[in-house]
């Protein structure tokens, strides 16, 4: 009997594959479950990977750069946190040894192609002819069965493109990160710094916005309101509400101020359509989950991945906004009807004359847009339930009809000045009914008035405002922007943003770039602008697509990258120390800022100037002292555990500075620097 070994991306996926393909038995080996079954007289063993069992490793033995000599090595050997992978690695080796044929049944994308082919090729040396590829977009039994019946040949294009991406990212990541850290080290400091092929351009984009905001100077302007018991109207001249001169505003205001009546001079009513939304791709889902539930893009991606692994939704890492007819819309809808809370909505959709979804513009050659499979969800966490519901409702909504809306602009005249009141209402809800409660539209009604009608005015008001700086990117906003600029992939964008946070380059949401982030970008732009240039990154994305299509070869692309990067790094190295001193200035300033807590209470009491409490570290430990030492001997003790920084706040009880304590595996907290402060009485 011929033996085929099928590799699943994760243990859970391996078990779903087994359930789909028929009667199986479980055979444990080294603590790993394999699934064994017979199909058409052949024996099939389904063995799980756990993501990337192989990882790239730097082959040189020095901690220098440039490094272009990389090899794939077992991840458990190269990463301390990957020890758990060892048994999976050994199990895969044991199973693959028995095989005559191989099937890569990992997720159908570049990552899945790399995971599966690395395992099979590195552990067996098998030729492409002996490896088959399984292509599926959901983990439902029917789709998996169909995929098994229509096995594809080895996905050489996708595999090569995936391998190239990994190596390119490794080239850029390791070399430039090392260069930065060495530059800092040349100046006797130590700090973990990193950048990457996509991370660099992403940070540069954020820094550009930050600089715009820093350079922004607000301009004052004035608006004049006409207020009535039922609505507000705004002065409008030449299509503009804002008055840039205070004098002009004051003049108009004092003219109309005493009036207590106005005439409706025009009512402009317009009906328009509010379009049906398009099916979700990953970025759209991330952005909607962020605005609806305040769940960040990385979390949304993880939740969607879990829903997919449970067979509830289709593969989420897709760029597509299209739902092809072969999915069988009616069948999916009927399955969803079995869930009580969706029954009525499904009836609405099925009651339509034509059941055809709205399609978006973006495509993905591997997967359709995200859709629910119709399988019954088991126990979902609160957040999983929310994201699932959003995906289901969006799936319904795309089958809806455009909503009918109406906007009314009413012009009110006072002594020749025109004030406008505006409203928007919904006339026919249509798809809104299918997407509730996620419809976000403004509903504001105006009383029904006719031209020539007189109205009472309650008051006029002149309000001073100022122009606002450009808006910051939110986490989901930057993910969408990266997609728009074709930087990174759907699978990696959220992770890249996350890494920028971990490196202290950015903070908060909406995103603020830290001084360190700004200085990394300015150093890179000055000394190796290629590394933060969008063009280069995009150029590589195109090349990767070409490799997929068989138009470029992996070696060609890699050797070009090596040549480019080699040149850049050589130039960097020549100025390494100088570059480092620029970075160190910021690193020191940031460290100092975090060390300084606030004004010294004792100095204030005793009338000494410039006394600042600061964190002081000595060989014997740390404590808080005053910058006026030895004139001021004020000190406070500090806890022994955790990282302590200034919290930029003062204690509400006693007014002394607060400190912020971060503890590994424990909750962070803020507290007053004074151990005797009454705010600590309950501690
Ligand atoms: Zn002092
Ligand atoms: Zn206090």
mmCIF file of N, CA, C and O and ligand atoms in Angstrom, residues 600 602-603 608 611 626 628 632 634, ligand 1:
data_model
loop_
_atom_site.group_PDB
_atom_site.id
_atom_site.type_symbol
_atom_site.label_atom_id
_atom_site.label_comp_id
_atom_site.label_asym_id
_atom_site.label_seq_id
_atom_site.Cartn_x
_atom_site.Cartn_y
_atom_site.Cartn_z
ATOM 1 N N UNK A 600 10.915 69.165 43.198
ATOM 2 C CA UNK A 600 11.203 68.633 44.532
ATOM 3 C C UNK A 600 10.374 69.395 45.573
ATOM 4 O O UNK A 600 10.430 70.624 45.639
ATOM 5 N N UNK A 602 10.686 69.475 48.847
ATOM 6 C CA UNK A 602 11.483 70.085 49.912
ATOM 7 C C UNK A 602 12.099 71.411 49.452
ATOM 8 O O UNK A 602 12.113 72.392 50.185
ATOM 9 N N UNK A 603 12.586 71.398 48.186
ATOM 10 C CA UNK A 603 13.161 72.621 47.643
ATOM 11 C C UNK A 603 12.093 73.707 47.551
ATOM 12 O O UNK A 603 12.345 74.869 47.838
ATOM 13 N N UNK A 608 14.446 76.826 47.512
ATOM 14 C CA UNK A 608 15.579 76.660 46.597
ATOM 15 C C UNK A 608 15.024 76.508 45.185
ATOM 16 O O UNK A 608 14.012 75.850 44.974
ATOM 17 N N UNK A 611 14.955 72.632 41.928
ATOM 18 C CA UNK A 611 15.099 71.298 42.501
ATOM 19 C C UNK A 611 14.170 70.318 41.792
ATOM 20 O O UNK A 611 12.968 70.502 41.759
ATOM 21 N N UNK A 626 17.344 64.486 44.725
ATOM 22 C CA UNK A 626 17.060 65.816 44.181
ATOM 23 C C UNK A 626 18.262 66.305 43.385
ATOM 24 O O UNK A 626 19.412 66.047 43.744
ATOM 25 N N UNK A 628 19.342 69.159 43.356
ATOM 26 C CA UNK A 628 20.069 70.158 44.147
ATOM 27 C C UNK A 628 20.969 69.543 45.224
ATOM 28 O O UNK A 628 21.499 70.260 46.064
ATOM 29 N N UNK A 632 20.240 69.973 48.826
ATOM 30 C CA UNK A 632 18.976 69.349 49.240
ATOM 31 C C UNK A 632 19.211 67.862 49.421
ATOM 32 O O UNK A 632 19.754 67.210 48.531
ATOM 33 N N UNK A 634 16.781 65.661 50.158
ATOM 34 C CA UNK A 634 15.504 64.960 50.039
ATOM 35 C C UNK A 634 15.678 63.640 49.271
ATOM 36 O O UNK A 634 16.262 63.622 48.193
HETATM 37 ZN ZN1 LIG B 1 15.301 69.270 46.586
#
